[in-house]
Short mmCIF file of C-alpha atoms and ligand atoms in Angstrom, two decimals:
data_model
loop_
_atom_site.label_atom_id
_atom_site.label_comp_id
_atom_site.label_asym_id
_atom_site.label_seq_id
_atom_site.Cartn_x
_atom_site.Cartn_y
_atom_site.Cartn_z
CA MET A 1 71.93 -23.50 -72.18
CA LEU A 2 68.52 -22.68 -73.14
CA SER A 3 66.48 -19.31 -72.87
CA PHE A 4 63.24 -18.59 -72.74
CA HIS A 5 61.29 -15.40 -73.85
CA ASP A 6 58.15 -13.89 -74.74
CA ALA A 7 56.98 -10.96 -77.04
CA ARG A 8 54.53 -9.98 -74.85
CA THR A 9 57.22 -8.66 -72.16
CA GLN A 10 57.55 -5.88 -74.50
CA ASN A 11 54.26 -4.75 -74.34
CA ARG A 12 55.09 -2.41 -71.48
CA ARG A 13 56.58 0.90 -73.24
CA SER A 14 56.15 3.07 -69.99
CA THR A 15 57.14 6.70 -71.17
CA SER A 16 57.48 8.27 -67.62
CA GLU A 17 59.64 7.18 -64.60
CA LEU A 18 59.57 9.84 -61.89
CA ALA A 19 63.55 10.63 -61.22
CA GLY A 20 64.91 13.42 -59.44
CA GLY A 21 61.70 15.30 -59.42
CA LEU A 22 61.32 14.88 -63.23
CA LEU A 23 59.58 12.28 -65.48
CA VAL A 24 61.92 10.60 -67.46
CA ALA A 25 62.36 7.88 -70.12
CA PRO A 26 62.33 4.87 -67.89
CA LEU A 27 65.46 3.00 -67.36
CA GLU A 28 63.47 -0.14 -67.40
CA CYS A 29 63.03 -0.58 -71.21
CA PRO A 30 62.03 -3.07 -73.90
CA GLU A 31 65.11 -2.73 -75.55
CA ARG A 32 66.92 -4.40 -72.59
CA VAL A 33 65.31 -7.76 -73.63
CA ASP A 34 66.53 -7.20 -77.47
CA MET A 35 70.27 -6.88 -76.43
CA ILE A 36 70.11 -9.85 -74.40
CA ALA A 37 68.38 -11.86 -76.94
CA ALA A 38 70.87 -10.74 -79.62
CA ARG A 39 73.61 -11.44 -77.55
CA ILE A 40 72.33 -15.23 -76.91
CA ARG A 41 72.60 -15.52 -80.71
CA GLU A 42 75.82 -14.03 -81.38
CA VAL A 43 77.50 -16.19 -78.94
CA GLY A 44 75.65 -19.25 -79.54
CA LEU A 45 74.31 -19.81 -75.96
CA GLY A 46 71.34 -22.21 -77.16
CA GLU A 47 68.17 -21.99 -78.44
CA LEU A 48 65.76 -19.21 -77.40
CA CYS A 49 62.41 -20.88 -76.77
CA PRO A 50 59.16 -19.21 -76.71
CA ALA A 51 57.14 -19.40 -73.20
CA GLN A 52 53.97 -21.40 -72.45
CA ALA A 53 51.21 -19.61 -70.83
CA TYR A 54 50.19 -20.85 -67.15
CA GLY A 55 47.53 -18.53 -66.25
CA ARG A 56 47.01 -16.59 -62.98
CA GLU A 57 46.79 -19.65 -60.55
CA PRO A 58 50.82 -19.79 -59.92
CA ILE A 59 50.73 -15.90 -59.47
CA GLU A 60 47.89 -16.09 -56.95
CA ALA A 61 50.07 -18.72 -55.05
CA VAL A 62 52.31 -16.04 -54.41
CA HIS A 63 50.36 -12.55 -54.32
CA ASP A 64 46.94 -11.63 -53.10
CA ALA A 65 44.02 -12.07 -55.41
CA ASP A 66 43.14 -8.53 -54.97
CA TYR A 67 46.47 -7.22 -55.98
CA VAL A 68 46.66 -9.27 -59.02
CA ARG A 69 43.38 -7.63 -59.90
CA PHE A 70 44.36 -4.28 -59.09
CA ILE A 71 47.40 -4.62 -61.52
CA GLU A 72 45.23 -5.90 -64.19
CA GLN A 73 42.25 -3.10 -63.60
CA ALA A 74 44.25 -0.17 -62.94
CA TRP A 75 45.22 1.28 -66.34
CA SER A 76 41.30 1.29 -66.99
CA GLU A 77 40.23 2.88 -63.70
CA TRP A 78 43.02 5.39 -64.00
CA GLN A 79 41.82 6.31 -67.45
CA ALA A 80 38.15 6.25 -66.58
CA ALA A 81 39.34 9.16 -63.66
CA GLY A 82 40.03 11.18 -66.89
CA TYR A 83 43.94 11.36 -66.34
CA ASP A 84 45.98 12.14 -69.24
CA GLY A 85 49.56 10.71 -68.23
CA GLU A 86 50.59 7.22 -66.76
CA ALA A 87 49.15 5.95 -63.38
CA ILE A 88 51.72 6.94 -60.47
CA ALA A 89 50.98 6.69 -56.84
CA THR A 90 51.09 9.74 -55.16
CA VAL A 91 49.49 9.51 -51.75
CA TRP A 92 50.33 6.55 -49.14
CA PRO A 93 48.90 4.66 -46.21
CA THR A 94 52.20 5.70 -43.64
CA ARG A 95 52.84 5.53 -39.74
CA ARG A 96 49.84 6.92 -38.10
CA THR A 97 47.11 6.53 -40.82
CA ARG A 98 44.93 3.54 -41.38
CA ALA A 99 46.18 0.41 -43.94
CA ASP A 100 43.49 -1.91 -43.13
CA PHE A 101 41.35 -1.04 -45.84
CA VAL A 102 41.38 -0.36 -49.80
CA PRO A 103 39.86 2.98 -50.69
CA ARG A 104 37.77 2.87 -53.56
CA HIS A 105 39.40 5.83 -55.69
CA ILE A 106 42.22 4.97 -57.88
CA ASP A 107 44.76 7.26 -56.31
CA GLY A 108 43.91 5.73 -52.93
CA LYS A 109 44.38 2.31 -54.54
CA LEU A 110 47.68 3.02 -56.47
CA GLY A 111 49.26 4.38 -52.96
CA TYR A 112 47.61 1.32 -51.04
CA TYR A 113 49.57 -1.01 -53.68
CA ALA A 114 52.86 0.71 -54.27
CA LEU A 115 55.66 0.47 -52.40
CA ALA A 116 57.52 3.53 -54.55
CA ALA A 117 56.50 6.26 -57.31
CA GLU A 118 58.79 5.83 -59.68
CA THR A 119 57.31 3.09 -61.30
CA ALA A 120 54.28 4.02 -63.77
CA ILE A 121 51.34 2.01 -64.80
CA GLU A 122 50.52 2.06 -68.50
CA ALA A 123 48.34 -0.07 -70.88
CA GLY A 124 50.53 -2.72 -71.44
CA THR A 125 51.77 -3.30 -68.21
CA TRP A 126 49.38 -6.35 -66.93
CA GLU A 127 50.17 -8.30 -70.20
CA ALA A 128 54.05 -7.66 -69.87
CA ALA A 129 54.10 -8.99 -66.14
CA ARG A 130 51.80 -11.80 -66.66
CA ALA A 131 54.20 -12.55 -69.72
CA SER A 132 57.60 -12.16 -67.33
CA VAL A 133 55.88 -14.65 -65.16
CA ASP A 134 55.38 -17.00 -68.24
CA VAL A 135 58.86 -16.86 -69.22
CA ALA A 136 59.86 -17.81 -65.51
CA LEU A 137 57.82 -20.78 -65.34
CA SER A 138 58.78 -22.00 -68.68
CA ALA A 139 62.36 -21.92 -68.08
CA LEU A 140 61.35 -23.73 -64.80
CA GLU A 141 59.94 -26.27 -66.36
CA HIS A 142 62.76 -26.89 -68.61
CA VAL A 143 65.29 -26.95 -65.55
CA ARG A 144 62.71 -29.52 -63.77
CA SER A 145 62.18 -31.65 -66.90
CA SER A 146 66.09 -31.94 -67.85
CA GLY A 147 68.06 -31.23 -64.53
CA GLU A 148 69.89 -28.66 -67.06
CA PRO A 149 70.34 -24.99 -66.23
CA ALA A 150 68.01 -22.59 -68.03
CA PHE A 151 67.71 -18.68 -68.25
CA GLY A 152 64.29 -16.71 -68.42
CA LEU A 153 64.58 -13.27 -70.14
CA CYS A 154 62.02 -11.94 -67.43
CA ARG A 155 61.05 -8.35 -67.92
CA PRO A 156 59.38 -6.53 -66.34
CA PRO A 157 61.63 -7.84 -63.43
CA GLY A 158 60.20 -9.13 -60.09
CA HIS A 159 62.36 -8.94 -56.67
CA HIS A 160 60.88 -5.83 -55.33
CA ALA A 161 57.39 -7.13 -55.94
CA ALA A 162 55.89 -8.29 -52.70
CA VAL A 163 52.44 -10.24 -51.66
CA ASP A 164 50.46 -6.96 -52.41
CA GLN A 165 52.69 -4.75 -53.66
CA TYR A 166 54.72 -3.25 -56.64
CA GLY A 167 57.37 -0.90 -57.27
CA GLY A 168 61.41 -0.92 -58.35
CA TYR A 169 59.99 -1.36 -61.82
CA CYS A 170 58.54 -4.84 -60.48
CA PHE A 171 54.66 -5.91 -60.51
CA PHE A 172 54.57 -9.99 -60.09
CA ASN A 173 57.86 -11.61 -58.49
CA ASN A 174 59.13 -14.24 -60.86
CA ALA A 175 61.68 -15.83 -58.73
CA ALA A 176 59.34 -16.34 -56.05
CA ILE A 177 56.44 -17.65 -58.44
CA ALA A 178 59.17 -19.92 -59.65
CA ALA A 179 60.14 -21.12 -56.32
CA GLN A 180 56.63 -21.59 -54.98
CA ALA A 181 55.80 -23.60 -58.19
CA ALA A 182 58.97 -25.97 -57.75
CA ARG A 183 57.60 -26.64 -54.21
CA ALA A 184 54.41 -27.36 -55.41
CA ALA A 185 55.80 -29.48 -57.93
CA GLY A 186 57.88 -31.59 -55.70
CA ALA A 187 61.28 -29.91 -54.77
CA ALA A 188 61.77 -30.08 -51.21
CA ARG A 189 64.09 -27.00 -50.85
CA VAL A 190 64.65 -23.91 -52.85
CA ALA A 191 67.29 -21.57 -52.48
CA ILE A 192 67.15 -18.07 -54.23
CA LEU A 193 70.15 -16.30 -54.76
CA ASP A 194 69.91 -12.60 -55.59
CA VAL A 195 72.71 -10.77 -57.23
CA ASP A 196 70.88 -7.63 -58.45
CA TYR A 197 72.50 -4.51 -57.04
CA HIS A 198 69.34 -3.71 -55.23
CA HIS A 199 68.00 -5.99 -52.27
CA GLY A 200 65.10 -8.07 -53.54
CA ASN A 201 62.42 -6.89 -50.71
CA GLY A 202 59.58 -8.61 -52.32
CA THR A 203 61.33 -12.17 -52.32
CA GLN A 204 62.42 -11.47 -48.64
CA GLN A 205 59.19 -10.92 -47.44
CA ILE A 206 57.30 -13.43 -49.30
CA PHE A 207 59.38 -16.19 -47.85
CA TYR A 208 60.50 -14.48 -44.33
CA HIS A 209 58.61 -16.59 -42.50
CA ARG A 210 59.32 -20.09 -44.24
CA ASP A 211 61.92 -22.44 -44.00
CA ASP A 212 61.41 -24.49 -47.42
CA VAL A 213 62.72 -21.22 -49.41
CA LEU A 214 66.13 -19.62 -48.84
CA PHE A 215 66.62 -16.12 -49.57
CA THR A 216 70.31 -14.81 -49.83
CA SER A 217 70.87 -11.45 -51.13
CA LEU A 218 74.06 -9.33 -52.24
CA HIS A 219 73.46 -5.81 -52.62
CA CYS A 220 74.04 -1.82 -51.93
CA ASP A 221 73.39 -1.29 -48.19
CA PRO A 222 69.77 -0.05 -47.89
CA LEU A 223 71.40 2.78 -45.85
CA ASP A 224 72.68 4.41 -48.93
CA GLU A 225 70.54 2.37 -51.67
CA PHE A 226 66.90 1.51 -52.97
CA PRO A 227 64.68 0.07 -51.72
CA TYR A 228 65.87 1.62 -48.34
CA TYR A 229 63.80 0.16 -46.10
CA LEU A 230 64.49 -3.46 -46.02
CA GLY A 231 67.97 -5.58 -46.47
CA ARG A 232 70.24 -5.01 -43.63
CA ALA A 233 72.13 -8.10 -42.23
CA ASP A 234 70.06 -8.35 -38.90
CA GLU A 235 67.07 -9.60 -40.94
CA ILE A 236 67.46 -13.29 -40.75
CA GLY A 237 63.91 -14.67 -41.01
CA THR A 238 60.94 -15.25 -38.48
CA GLY A 239 59.15 -18.42 -36.64
CA ALA A 240 60.02 -21.38 -39.02
CA GLY A 241 62.15 -19.16 -41.40
CA GLU A 242 64.45 -17.76 -38.52
CA GLY A 243 68.01 -18.63 -40.40
CA ALA A 244 66.72 -18.83 -43.85
CA ASN A 245 66.84 -15.12 -44.94
CA ARG A 246 70.47 -13.89 -45.44
CA ASN A 247 71.56 -10.24 -46.54
CA HIS A 248 75.03 -9.38 -47.66
CA PRO A 249 74.75 -5.79 -47.65
CA LEU A 250 78.13 -3.92 -49.18
CA PRO A 251 79.05 -0.52 -49.32
CA PRO A 252 78.39 1.92 -51.97
CA GLY A 253 81.33 1.55 -54.79
CA ALA A 254 82.09 -2.03 -53.71
CA ASP A 255 84.96 -3.79 -56.24
CA TYR A 256 84.61 -7.03 -57.48
CA ALA A 257 87.11 -8.64 -55.11
CA ALA A 258 84.52 -7.47 -52.06
CA TRP A 259 81.72 -8.57 -53.92
CA ARG A 260 83.01 -11.76 -54.86
CA ALA A 261 84.13 -12.58 -51.28
CA GLU A 262 80.56 -12.04 -50.11
CA LEU A 263 79.43 -14.42 -52.95
CA GLU A 264 81.57 -17.22 -51.74
CA ALA A 265 80.19 -16.89 -48.20
CA ALA A 266 76.50 -16.78 -49.58
CA MET A 267 77.34 -19.64 -51.75
CA ALA A 268 78.72 -21.88 -48.59
CA GLY A 269 75.68 -21.06 -47.06
CA ILE A 270 73.33 -22.39 -50.09
CA ASP A 271 75.64 -25.34 -50.18
CA ALA A 272 75.04 -26.10 -46.53
CA TYR A 273 70.98 -25.91 -47.25
CA ASP A 274 71.24 -28.33 -49.67
CA PRO A 275 68.55 -27.05 -52.15
CA ASP A 276 66.87 -29.07 -54.97
CA LEU A 277 66.92 -26.16 -56.79
CA VAL A 278 68.74 -22.75 -57.13
CA ILE A 279 67.18 -19.75 -58.52
CA VAL A 280 69.39 -16.71 -59.70
CA SER A 281 67.80 -13.51 -59.37
CA LEU A 282 70.07 -11.82 -62.07
CA GLY A 283 70.43 -8.56 -61.99
CA VAL A 284 73.51 -7.21 -63.56
CA ASP A 285 73.27 -3.27 -62.22
CA THR A 286 76.47 -4.32 -60.44
CA PHE A 287 78.20 -3.49 -63.65
CA ALA A 288 80.93 -0.26 -63.22
CA GLU A 289 78.84 1.66 -66.02
CA ASP A 290 75.45 0.87 -64.84
CA PRO A 291 73.49 4.39 -64.55
CA ILE A 292 72.27 3.51 -61.37
CA GLY A 293 74.27 1.25 -59.62
CA SER A 294 77.35 2.19 -57.82
CA PHE A 295 79.46 -1.09 -57.78
CA ARG A 296 82.38 -1.72 -60.14
CA LEU A 297 82.01 -4.98 -61.75
CA ALA A 298 83.82 -5.32 -65.15
CA SER A 299 82.23 -7.35 -67.90
CA GLU A 300 84.80 -10.10 -67.45
CA ASP A 301 83.79 -10.55 -63.78
CA PHE A 302 80.39 -11.47 -64.82
CA SER A 303 81.90 -14.41 -66.48
CA ASP A 304 83.80 -15.19 -63.52
CA TYR A 305 81.25 -15.28 -61.03
CA GLY A 306 79.04 -17.50 -63.38
CA ARG A 307 82.08 -20.08 -63.35
CA LEU A 308 81.81 -19.97 -59.55
CA LEU A 309 77.87 -20.51 -59.76
CA ALA A 310 78.35 -24.05 -61.36
CA GLY A 311 80.51 -25.06 -58.34
CA LEU A 312 77.15 -25.63 -56.44
CA GLN A 313 76.36 -28.32 -58.66
CA ARG A 314 72.59 -27.82 -58.46
CA PRO A 315 69.83 -27.50 -60.80
CA THR A 316 69.80 -23.94 -61.63
CA LEU A 317 67.20 -21.48 -62.97
CA PHE A 318 68.53 -17.92 -63.98
CA LEU A 319 65.70 -14.93 -64.13
CA MET A 320 66.82 -11.75 -65.29
CA GLU A 321 66.05 -8.83 -62.82
CA GLY A 322 68.15 -5.49 -63.05
CA GLY A 323 70.84 -3.81 -65.52
CA TYR A 324 70.43 -0.66 -67.15
CA ALA A 325 73.33 -0.28 -69.14
CA VAL A 326 71.59 -1.30 -71.95
CA ASP A 327 74.66 -1.39 -74.56
CA GLU A 328 76.56 -3.94 -72.30
CA ILE A 329 73.28 -5.61 -70.72
CA GLY A 330 73.49 -8.60 -73.09
CA ILE A 331 77.30 -8.95 -72.78
CA ASN A 332 77.36 -9.08 -68.72
CA ALA A 333 73.99 -11.45 -68.88
CA VAL A 334 75.40 -13.82 -70.93
CA ASN A 335 78.86 -13.71 -69.71
CA VAL A 336 77.14 -15.17 -66.31
CA LEU A 337 75.58 -17.73 -68.43
CA THR A 338 78.49 -18.96 -70.73
CA GLY A 339 80.99 -18.89 -67.49
CA PHE A 340 78.21 -21.13 -65.69
CA ASP A 341 78.14 -23.49 -68.95
CA SER A 342 82.07 -23.25 -69.11
CA ALA A 343 82.76 -24.57 -65.78
C1 LIG B 1 64.88 -2.16 -60.19
B1 LIG B 1 65.75 -3.38 -59.66
C2 LIG B 1 66.87 6.36 -60.21
C3 LIG B 1 66.31 5.57 -58.83
C4 LIG B 1 66.24 4.19 -59.17
C5 LIG B 1 64.41 2.35 -58.47
C6 LIG B 1 65.59 1.45 -58.56
C7 LIG B 1 64.67 0.36 -58.95
C8 LIG B 1 65.81 -1.00 -59.38
N1 LIG B 1 66.61 7.67 -60.49
N2 LIG B 1 65.19 3.86 -57.98
O1 LIG B 1 66.33 -3.92 -58.82
O2 LIG B 1 67.08 -3.27 -60.81
ZN1 LIG B 2 68.44 -3.55 -59.23
#
């Protein structure tokens, strides 16, 4: 299987994540990509190809243009305000205040566009987030032109990013942008299967009213886990999209047997939908040793479900999402891909 990467994804080098009341070294670090790339080479998965540049048009086919401009300019506006640290939201439009205008001050803008406070914006964020989209679109192009599967080493991840919101380490929704680009290029139906430990609230929101992109997600129950305010099983889509959103929440601590049973149910739904393309939002924070996930998958379980996914027999695009056990992230992500290739 071919993989795609871009060195500019490493330009995001945030030093601060708000966690447990402290500013700590971010879990979503550049070394994650290095470890995956090293493992790809070690097992000889296939060529690691450079990404092409696609510009902002495919990003703006999913995200609001004002939001894209905000991500582009936030760091310089933050610096112009004279702040010393990285840009972190501290105040929000909430129930009983207004959210129908964007404040002028950077503090107001950050709260308007942020869905969570853990994720800081710094000097390289805009470039890295754009490069992550380029990686996804380059891998998509390979799947579309060859029919072969491909893997995008996206970083930062994307599935929490909504039409006009960032957070949960995500800025642009790589999987949603790829799905939209595939539709524009002629795919009739696209299925997104999100296997990250966290619910893909952004992807869900982007396609909630549509039936041309099916969103199916396995994740920890939002009653107990980030992103908390979306991801329950009764969220089935709206209007034309009714029935095209499928959430499979699992309890904290779920083991592989429970997870695999939900995957098989999710796959039956995808098969019946008959998509031209399957996009896998590949988060490996379901790993037992993940520092923030509670699920109990072992490294060999990733190979097993990779094999299972090949049973869909569809053109398949894998895009990296979460996974924070950095020492094993390459093993686990690449196990899915080698499992898929071996089937
Ligand atoms: C991003 B992705 C740790 C709390 C972490 C944010 C999680 C973002 C996950 N102190 N909260 O879905 O892997
Ligand atoms: Zn995650």
